[in-house]
Tab-separated table of N, CA and C and ligand atoms in Angstrom:
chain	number	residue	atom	x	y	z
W	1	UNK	N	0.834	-1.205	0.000
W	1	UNK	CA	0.000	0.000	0.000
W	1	UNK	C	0.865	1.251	0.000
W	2	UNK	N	0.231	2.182	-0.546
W	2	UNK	CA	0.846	3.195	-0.899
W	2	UNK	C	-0.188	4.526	-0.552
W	3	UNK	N	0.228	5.730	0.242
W	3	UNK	CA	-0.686	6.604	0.517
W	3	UNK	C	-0.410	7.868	-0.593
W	4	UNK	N	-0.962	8.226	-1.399
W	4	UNK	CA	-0.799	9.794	-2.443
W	4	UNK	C	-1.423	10.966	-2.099
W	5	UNK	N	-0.700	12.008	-1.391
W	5	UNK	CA	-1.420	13.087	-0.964
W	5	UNK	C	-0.876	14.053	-1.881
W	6	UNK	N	-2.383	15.295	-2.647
W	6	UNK	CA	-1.924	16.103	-3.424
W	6	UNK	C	-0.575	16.936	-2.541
W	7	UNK	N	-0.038	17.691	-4.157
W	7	UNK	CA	0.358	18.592	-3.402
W	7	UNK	C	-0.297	19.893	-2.672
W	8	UNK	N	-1.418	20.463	-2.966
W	8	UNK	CA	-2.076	21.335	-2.383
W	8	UNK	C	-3.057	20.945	-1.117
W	9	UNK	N	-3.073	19.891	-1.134
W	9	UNK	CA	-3.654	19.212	0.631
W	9	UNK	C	-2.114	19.120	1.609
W	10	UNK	N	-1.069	18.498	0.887
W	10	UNK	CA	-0.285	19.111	1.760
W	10	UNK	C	0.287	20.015	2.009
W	11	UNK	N	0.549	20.882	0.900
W	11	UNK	CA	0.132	22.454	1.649
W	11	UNK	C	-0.346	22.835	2.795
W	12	UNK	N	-1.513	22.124	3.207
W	12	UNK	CA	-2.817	22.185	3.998
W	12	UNK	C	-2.228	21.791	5.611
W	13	UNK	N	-1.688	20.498	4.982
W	13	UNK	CA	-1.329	19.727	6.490
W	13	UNK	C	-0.102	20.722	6.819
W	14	UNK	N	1.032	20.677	6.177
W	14	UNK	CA	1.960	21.086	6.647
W	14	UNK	C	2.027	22.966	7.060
W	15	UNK	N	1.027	23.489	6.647
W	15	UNK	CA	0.678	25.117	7.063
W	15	UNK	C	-0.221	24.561	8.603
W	16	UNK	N	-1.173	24.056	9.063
W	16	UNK	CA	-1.638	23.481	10.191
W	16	UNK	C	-0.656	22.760	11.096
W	17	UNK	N	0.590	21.977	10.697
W	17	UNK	CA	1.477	21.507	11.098
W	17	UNK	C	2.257	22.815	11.826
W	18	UNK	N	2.702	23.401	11.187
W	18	UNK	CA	3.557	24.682	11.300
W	18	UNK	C	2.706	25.634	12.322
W	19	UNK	N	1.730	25.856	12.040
W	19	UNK	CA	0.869	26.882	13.027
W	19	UNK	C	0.814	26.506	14.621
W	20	UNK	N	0.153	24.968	14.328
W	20	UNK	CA	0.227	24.109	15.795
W	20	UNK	C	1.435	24.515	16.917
W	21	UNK	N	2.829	24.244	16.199
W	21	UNK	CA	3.514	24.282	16.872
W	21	UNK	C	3.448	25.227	18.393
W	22	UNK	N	4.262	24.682	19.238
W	22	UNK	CA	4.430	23.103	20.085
W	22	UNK	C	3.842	22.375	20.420
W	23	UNK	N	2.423	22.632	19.787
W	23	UNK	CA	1.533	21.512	19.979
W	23	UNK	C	1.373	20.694	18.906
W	24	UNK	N	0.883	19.605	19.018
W	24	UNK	CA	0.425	19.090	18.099
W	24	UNK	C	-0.617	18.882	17.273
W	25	UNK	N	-0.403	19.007	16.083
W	25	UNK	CA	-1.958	19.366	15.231
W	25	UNK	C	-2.173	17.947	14.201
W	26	UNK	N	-3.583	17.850	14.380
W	26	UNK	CA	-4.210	16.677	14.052
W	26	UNK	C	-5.580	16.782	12.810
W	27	UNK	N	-5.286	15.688	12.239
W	27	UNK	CA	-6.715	15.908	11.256
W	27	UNK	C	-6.960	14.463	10.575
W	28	UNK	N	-7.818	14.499	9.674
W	28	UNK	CA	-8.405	13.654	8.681
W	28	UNK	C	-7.781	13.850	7.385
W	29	UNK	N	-7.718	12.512	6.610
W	29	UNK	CA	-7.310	12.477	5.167
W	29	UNK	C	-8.148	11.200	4.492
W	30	UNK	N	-9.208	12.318	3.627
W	30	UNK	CA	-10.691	12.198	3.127
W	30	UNK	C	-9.883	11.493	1.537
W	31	UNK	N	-10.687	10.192	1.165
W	31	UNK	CA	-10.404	9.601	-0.065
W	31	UNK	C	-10.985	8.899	-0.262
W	32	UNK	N	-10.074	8.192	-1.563
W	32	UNK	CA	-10.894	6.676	-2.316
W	32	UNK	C	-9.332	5.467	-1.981
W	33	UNK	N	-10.159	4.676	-2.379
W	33	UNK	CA	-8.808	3.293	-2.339
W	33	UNK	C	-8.849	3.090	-3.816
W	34	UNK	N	-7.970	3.149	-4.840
W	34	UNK	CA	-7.720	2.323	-6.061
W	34	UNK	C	-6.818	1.584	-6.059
W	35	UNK	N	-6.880	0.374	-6.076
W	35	UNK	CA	-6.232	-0.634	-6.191
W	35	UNK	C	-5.036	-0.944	-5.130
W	36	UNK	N	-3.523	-0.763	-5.156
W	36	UNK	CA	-2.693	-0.367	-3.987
W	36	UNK	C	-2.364	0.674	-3.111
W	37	UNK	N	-3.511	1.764	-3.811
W	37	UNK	CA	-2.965	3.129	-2.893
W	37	UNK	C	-4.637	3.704	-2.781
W	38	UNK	N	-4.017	4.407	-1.442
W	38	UNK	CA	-4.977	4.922	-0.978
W	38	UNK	C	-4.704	6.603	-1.546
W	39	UNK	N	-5.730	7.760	-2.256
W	39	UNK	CA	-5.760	8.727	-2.785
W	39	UNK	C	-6.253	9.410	-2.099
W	40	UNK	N	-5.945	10.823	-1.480
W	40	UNK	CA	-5.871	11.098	-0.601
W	40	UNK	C	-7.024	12.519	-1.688
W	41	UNK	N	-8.037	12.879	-1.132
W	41	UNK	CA	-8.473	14.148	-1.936
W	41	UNK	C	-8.255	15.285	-1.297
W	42	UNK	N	-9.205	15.159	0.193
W	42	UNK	CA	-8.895	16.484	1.152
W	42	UNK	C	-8.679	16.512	2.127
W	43	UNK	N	-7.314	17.074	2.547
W	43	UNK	CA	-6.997	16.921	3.924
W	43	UNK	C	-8.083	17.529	4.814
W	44	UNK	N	-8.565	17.103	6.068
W	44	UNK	CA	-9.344	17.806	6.973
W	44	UNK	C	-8.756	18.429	8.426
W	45	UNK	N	-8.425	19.245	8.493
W	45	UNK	CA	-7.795	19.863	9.717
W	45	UNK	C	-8.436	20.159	10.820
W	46	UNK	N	-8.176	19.293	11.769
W	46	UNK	CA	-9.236	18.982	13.329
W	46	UNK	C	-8.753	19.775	14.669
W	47	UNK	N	-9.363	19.724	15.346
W	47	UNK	CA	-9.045	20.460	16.679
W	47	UNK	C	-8.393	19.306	17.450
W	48	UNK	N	-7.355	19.538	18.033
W	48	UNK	CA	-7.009	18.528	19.385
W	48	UNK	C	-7.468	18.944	20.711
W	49	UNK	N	-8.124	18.024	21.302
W	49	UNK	CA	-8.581	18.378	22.296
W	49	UNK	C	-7.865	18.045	23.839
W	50	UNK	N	-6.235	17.787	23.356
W	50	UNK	CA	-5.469	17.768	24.528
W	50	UNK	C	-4.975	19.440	24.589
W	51	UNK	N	-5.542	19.906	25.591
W	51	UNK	CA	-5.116	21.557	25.780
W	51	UNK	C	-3.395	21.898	26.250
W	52	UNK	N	-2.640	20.507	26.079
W	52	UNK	CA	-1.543	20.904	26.513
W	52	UNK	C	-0.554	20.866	25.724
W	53	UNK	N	0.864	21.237	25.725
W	53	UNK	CA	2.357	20.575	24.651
W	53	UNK	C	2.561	19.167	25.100
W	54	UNK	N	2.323	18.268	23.990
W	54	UNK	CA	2.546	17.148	23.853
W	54	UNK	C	3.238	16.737	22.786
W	55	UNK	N	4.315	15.182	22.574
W	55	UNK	CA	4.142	14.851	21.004
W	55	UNK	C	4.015	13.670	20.761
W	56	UNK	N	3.394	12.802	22.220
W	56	UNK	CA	2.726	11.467	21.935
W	56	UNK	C	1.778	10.966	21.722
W	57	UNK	N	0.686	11.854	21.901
W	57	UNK	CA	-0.514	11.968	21.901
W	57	UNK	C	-1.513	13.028	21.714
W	58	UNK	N	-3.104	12.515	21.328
W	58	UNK	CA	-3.660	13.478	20.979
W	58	UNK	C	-4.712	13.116	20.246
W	59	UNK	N	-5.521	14.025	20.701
W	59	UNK	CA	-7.271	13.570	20.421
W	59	UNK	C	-7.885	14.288	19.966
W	60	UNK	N	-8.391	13.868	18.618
W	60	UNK	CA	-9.136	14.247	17.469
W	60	UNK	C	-10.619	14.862	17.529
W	61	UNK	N	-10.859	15.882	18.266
W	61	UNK	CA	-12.432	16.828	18.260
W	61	UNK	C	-13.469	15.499	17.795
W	62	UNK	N	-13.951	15.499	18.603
W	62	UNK	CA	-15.408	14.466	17.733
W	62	UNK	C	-16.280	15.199	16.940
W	63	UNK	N	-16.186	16.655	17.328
W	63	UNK	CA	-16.687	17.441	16.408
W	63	UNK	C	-16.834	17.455	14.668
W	64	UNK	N	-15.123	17.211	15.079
W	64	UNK	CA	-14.632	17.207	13.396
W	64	UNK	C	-14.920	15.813	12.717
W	65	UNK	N	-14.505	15.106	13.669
W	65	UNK	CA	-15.065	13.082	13.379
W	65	UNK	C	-16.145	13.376	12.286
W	66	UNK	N	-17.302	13.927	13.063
W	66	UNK	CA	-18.779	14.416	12.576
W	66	UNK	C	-18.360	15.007	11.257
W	67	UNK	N	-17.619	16.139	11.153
W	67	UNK	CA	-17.321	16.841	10.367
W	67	UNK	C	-17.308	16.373	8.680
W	68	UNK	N	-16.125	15.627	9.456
W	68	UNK	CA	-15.408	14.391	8.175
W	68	UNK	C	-16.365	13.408	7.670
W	69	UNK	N	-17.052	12.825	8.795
W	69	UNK	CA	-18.257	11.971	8.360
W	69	UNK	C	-19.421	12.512	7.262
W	70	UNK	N	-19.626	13.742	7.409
W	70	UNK	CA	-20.777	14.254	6.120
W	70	UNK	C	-19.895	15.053	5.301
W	71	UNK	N	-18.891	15.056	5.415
W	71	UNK	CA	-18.140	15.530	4.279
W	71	UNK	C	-17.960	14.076	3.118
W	72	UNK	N	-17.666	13.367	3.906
W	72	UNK	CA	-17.598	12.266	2.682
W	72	UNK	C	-18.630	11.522	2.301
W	73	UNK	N	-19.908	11.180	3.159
W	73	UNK	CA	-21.392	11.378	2.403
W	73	UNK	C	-21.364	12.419	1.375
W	74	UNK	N	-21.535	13.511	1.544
W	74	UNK	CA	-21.624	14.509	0.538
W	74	UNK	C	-20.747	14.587	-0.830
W	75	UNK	N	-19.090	14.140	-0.112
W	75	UNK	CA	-18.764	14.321	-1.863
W	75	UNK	C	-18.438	12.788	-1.832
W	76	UNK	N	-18.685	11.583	-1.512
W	76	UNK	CA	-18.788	10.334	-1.700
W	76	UNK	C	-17.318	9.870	-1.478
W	77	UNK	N	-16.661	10.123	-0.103
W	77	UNK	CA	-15.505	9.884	0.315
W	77	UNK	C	-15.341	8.601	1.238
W	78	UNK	N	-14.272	8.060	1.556
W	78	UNK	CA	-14.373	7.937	2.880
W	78	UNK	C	-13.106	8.411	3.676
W	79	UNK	N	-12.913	8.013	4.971
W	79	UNK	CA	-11.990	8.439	5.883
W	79	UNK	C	-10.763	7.522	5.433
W	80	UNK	N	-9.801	7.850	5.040
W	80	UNK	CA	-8.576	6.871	5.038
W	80	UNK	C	-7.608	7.044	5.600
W	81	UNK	N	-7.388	7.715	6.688
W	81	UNK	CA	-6.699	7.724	7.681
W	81	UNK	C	-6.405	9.377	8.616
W	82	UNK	N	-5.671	9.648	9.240
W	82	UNK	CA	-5.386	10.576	9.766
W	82	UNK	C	-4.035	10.845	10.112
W	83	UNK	N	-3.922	12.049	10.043
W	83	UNK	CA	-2.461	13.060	9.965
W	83	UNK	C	-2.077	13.401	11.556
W	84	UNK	N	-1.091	13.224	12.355
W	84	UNK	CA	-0.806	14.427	13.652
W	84	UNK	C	0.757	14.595	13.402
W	85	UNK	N	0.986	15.249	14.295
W	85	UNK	CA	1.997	15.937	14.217
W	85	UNK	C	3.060	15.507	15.211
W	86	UNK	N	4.399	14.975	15.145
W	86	UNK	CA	5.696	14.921	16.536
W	86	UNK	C	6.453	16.263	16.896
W	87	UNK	N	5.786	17.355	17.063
W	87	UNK	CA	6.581	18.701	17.654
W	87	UNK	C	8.219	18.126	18.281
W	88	UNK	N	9.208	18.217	17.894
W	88	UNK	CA	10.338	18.204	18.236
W	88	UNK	C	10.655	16.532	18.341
W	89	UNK	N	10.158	15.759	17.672
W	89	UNK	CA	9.973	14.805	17.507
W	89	UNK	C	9.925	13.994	16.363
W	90	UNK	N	10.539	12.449	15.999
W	90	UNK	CA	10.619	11.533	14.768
W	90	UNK	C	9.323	11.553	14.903
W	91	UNK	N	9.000	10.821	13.033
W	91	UNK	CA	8.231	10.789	12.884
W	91	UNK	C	7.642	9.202	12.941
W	92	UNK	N	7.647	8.597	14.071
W	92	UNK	CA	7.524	7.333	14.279
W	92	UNK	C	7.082	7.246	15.500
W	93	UNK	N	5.512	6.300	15.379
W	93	UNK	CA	4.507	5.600	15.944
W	93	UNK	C	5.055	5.859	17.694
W	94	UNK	N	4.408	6.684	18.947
W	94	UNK	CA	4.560	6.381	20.100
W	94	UNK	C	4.117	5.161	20.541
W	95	UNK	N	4.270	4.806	21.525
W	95	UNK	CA	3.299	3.786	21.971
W	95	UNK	C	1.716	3.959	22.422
W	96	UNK	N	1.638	5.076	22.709
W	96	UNK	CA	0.531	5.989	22.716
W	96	UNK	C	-0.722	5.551	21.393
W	97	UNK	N	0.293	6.347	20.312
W	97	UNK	CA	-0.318	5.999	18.788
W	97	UNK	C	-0.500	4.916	18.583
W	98	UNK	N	0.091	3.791	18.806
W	98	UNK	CA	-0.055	2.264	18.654
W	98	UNK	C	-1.172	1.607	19.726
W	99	UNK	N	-1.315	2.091	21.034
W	99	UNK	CA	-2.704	2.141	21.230
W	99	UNK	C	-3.263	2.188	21.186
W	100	UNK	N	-3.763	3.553	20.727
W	100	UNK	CA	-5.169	4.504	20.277
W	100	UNK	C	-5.370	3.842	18.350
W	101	UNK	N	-4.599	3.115	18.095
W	101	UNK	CA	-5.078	2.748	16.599
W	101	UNK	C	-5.830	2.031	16.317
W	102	UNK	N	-6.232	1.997	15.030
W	102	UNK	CA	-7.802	0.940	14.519
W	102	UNK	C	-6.964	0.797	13.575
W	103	UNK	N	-7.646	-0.291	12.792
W	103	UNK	CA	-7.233	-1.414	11.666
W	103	UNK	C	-7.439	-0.231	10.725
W	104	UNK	N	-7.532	-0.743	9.371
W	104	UNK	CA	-7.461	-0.017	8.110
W	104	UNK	C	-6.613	1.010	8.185
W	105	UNK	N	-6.793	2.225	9.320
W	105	UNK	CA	-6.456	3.474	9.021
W	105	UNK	C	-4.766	3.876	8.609
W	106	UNK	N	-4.554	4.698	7.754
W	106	UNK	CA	-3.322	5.137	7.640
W	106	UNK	C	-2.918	5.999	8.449
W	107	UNK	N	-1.916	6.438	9.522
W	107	UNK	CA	-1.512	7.009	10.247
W	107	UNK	C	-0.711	7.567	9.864
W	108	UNK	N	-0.683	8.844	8.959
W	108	UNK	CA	0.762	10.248	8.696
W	108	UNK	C	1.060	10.569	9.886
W	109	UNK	N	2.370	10.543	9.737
W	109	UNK	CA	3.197	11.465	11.213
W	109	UNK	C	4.024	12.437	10.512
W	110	UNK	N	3.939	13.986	11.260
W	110	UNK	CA	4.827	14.889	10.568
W	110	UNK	C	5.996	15.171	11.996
W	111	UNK	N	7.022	15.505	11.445
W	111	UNK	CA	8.319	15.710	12.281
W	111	UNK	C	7.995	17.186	12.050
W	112	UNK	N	7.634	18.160	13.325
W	112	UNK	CA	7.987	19.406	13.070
W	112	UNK	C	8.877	20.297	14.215
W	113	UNK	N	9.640	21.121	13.518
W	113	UNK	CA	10.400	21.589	14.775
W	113	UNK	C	10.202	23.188	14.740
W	114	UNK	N	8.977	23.711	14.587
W	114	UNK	CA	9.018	25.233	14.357
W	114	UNK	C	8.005	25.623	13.785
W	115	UNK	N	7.541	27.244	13.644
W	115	UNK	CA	6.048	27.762	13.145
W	115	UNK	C	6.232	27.720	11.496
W	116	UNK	N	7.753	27.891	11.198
W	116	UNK	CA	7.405	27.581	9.906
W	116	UNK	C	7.026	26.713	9.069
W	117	UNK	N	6.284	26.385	7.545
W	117	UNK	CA	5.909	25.428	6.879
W	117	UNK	C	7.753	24.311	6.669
W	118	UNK	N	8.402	25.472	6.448
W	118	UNK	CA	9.794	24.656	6.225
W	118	UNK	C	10.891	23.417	7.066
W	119	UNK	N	9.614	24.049	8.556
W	119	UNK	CA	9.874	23.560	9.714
W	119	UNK	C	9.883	21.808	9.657
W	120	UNK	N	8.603	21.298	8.938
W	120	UNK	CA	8.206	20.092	8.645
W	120	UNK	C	9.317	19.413	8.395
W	121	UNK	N	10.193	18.567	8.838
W	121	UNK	CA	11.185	17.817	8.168
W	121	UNK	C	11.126	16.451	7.723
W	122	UNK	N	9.940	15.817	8.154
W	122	UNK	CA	9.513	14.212	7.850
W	122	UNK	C	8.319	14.433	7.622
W	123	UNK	N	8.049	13.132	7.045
W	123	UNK	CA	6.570	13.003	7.003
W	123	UNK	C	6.467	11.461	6.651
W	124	UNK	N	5.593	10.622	7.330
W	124	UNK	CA	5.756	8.706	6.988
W	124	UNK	C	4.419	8.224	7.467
W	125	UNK	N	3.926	7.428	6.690
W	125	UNK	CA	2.691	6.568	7.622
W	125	UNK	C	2.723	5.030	7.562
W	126	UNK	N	1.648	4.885	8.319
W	126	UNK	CA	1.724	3.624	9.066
W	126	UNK	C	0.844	3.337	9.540
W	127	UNK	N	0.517	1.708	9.188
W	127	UNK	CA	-0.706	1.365	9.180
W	127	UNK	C	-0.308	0.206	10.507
W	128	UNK	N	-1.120	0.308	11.113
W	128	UNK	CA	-1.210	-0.420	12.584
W	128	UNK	C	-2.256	-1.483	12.434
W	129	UNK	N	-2.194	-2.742	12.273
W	129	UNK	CA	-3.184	-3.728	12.181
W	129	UNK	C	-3.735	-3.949	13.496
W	130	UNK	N	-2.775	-3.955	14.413
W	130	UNK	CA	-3.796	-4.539	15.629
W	130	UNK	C	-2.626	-3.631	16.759
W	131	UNK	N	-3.444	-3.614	17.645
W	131	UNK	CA	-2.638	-3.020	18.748
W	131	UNK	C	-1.473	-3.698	19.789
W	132	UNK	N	-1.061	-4.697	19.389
W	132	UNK	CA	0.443	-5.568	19.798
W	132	UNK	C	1.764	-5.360	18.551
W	133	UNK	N	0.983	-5.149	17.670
W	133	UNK	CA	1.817	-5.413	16.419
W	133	UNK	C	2.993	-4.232	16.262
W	134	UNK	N	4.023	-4.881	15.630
W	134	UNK	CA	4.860	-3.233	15.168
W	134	UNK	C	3.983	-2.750	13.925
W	135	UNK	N	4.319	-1.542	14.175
W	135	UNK	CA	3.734	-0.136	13.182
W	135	UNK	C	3.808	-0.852	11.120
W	136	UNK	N	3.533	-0.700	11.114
W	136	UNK	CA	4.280	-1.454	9.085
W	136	UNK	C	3.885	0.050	8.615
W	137	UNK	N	4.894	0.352	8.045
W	137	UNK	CA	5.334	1.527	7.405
W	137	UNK	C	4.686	1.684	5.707
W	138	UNK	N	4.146	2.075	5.189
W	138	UNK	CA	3.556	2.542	4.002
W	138	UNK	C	4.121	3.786	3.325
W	139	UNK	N	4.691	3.628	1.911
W	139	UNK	CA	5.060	4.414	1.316
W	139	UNK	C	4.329	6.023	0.978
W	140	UNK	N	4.897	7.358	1.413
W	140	UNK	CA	4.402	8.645	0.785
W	140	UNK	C	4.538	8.912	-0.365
W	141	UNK	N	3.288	9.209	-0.953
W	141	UNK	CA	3.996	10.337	-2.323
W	141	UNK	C	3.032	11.499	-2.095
W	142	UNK	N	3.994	12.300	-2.695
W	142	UNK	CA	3.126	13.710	-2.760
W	142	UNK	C	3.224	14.272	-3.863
W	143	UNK	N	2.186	14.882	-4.698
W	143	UNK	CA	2.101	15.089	-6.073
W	143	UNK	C	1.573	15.658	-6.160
Y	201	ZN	ZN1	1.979	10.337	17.420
């Protein structure tokens, strides 16, 4: 599997990435599945509802859950995974994240160290089958 995020959705993530900072910023990535890759259409940028600096964790507004949910009724999407952010931090699975995961989903992690977009220095996902398992890593493209 392979995840393809435009380049103008990541625009998206990585300007929300950058803003967050030192916190961590979290969202949805709205698509289709064709064949080995998952196509990423619109990033959705969510509220975290941990009010503090963290970069292991972090919880996704149910608000926005909702959000994302009639967004992809409406333009005939579904959820294929979600984006957060490691503020001063790799971009690889806490144990935290490997907890809090569900099957299918693709998990982007961005490495950011600063308010700027340039700040972003990684970016990798990872799909978590079950919650004992190691992380299995899935190829980015951005286009
Ligand atoms: Zn994480």
């Amino acid at each position: 599997m392979s995840i393809i995020i435009p380049n103008f959705e990541f625009e998206i993530i990585k300007k929300h990435a950058a803003e967050a900072f030192p916190y961590e910023a979290c969202g949805g990535l709205l698509g289709k599945i064709e064949k080995d890759s998952r196509i990423v259409v619109k990033a959705y940028p969510a509220g975290n509802r941990y009010g503090r600096i963290t970069w292991d964790s972090f919880e996704i507004e149910p608000k926005d859950i909702l959000g994302m949910d009639k967004l992809c009724v409406k333009e005939d999407l579904d959820i294929l995974g979600f984006y957060h952010t490691h503020p001063n931090h790799p971009a690889i699975p806490s144990n935290f994240d490997v907890n809090a995961s569900w099957p299918f989903y693709s998990y982007v992690i961005l490495s950011v160290k600063g308010n700027s977009m340039d700040n972003v220095t990684d970016i990798r996902s990872y799909l978590m089958a079950d919650r004992v398992s190691v992380p299995v890593e899935e190829e980015v493209i951005i286009k």
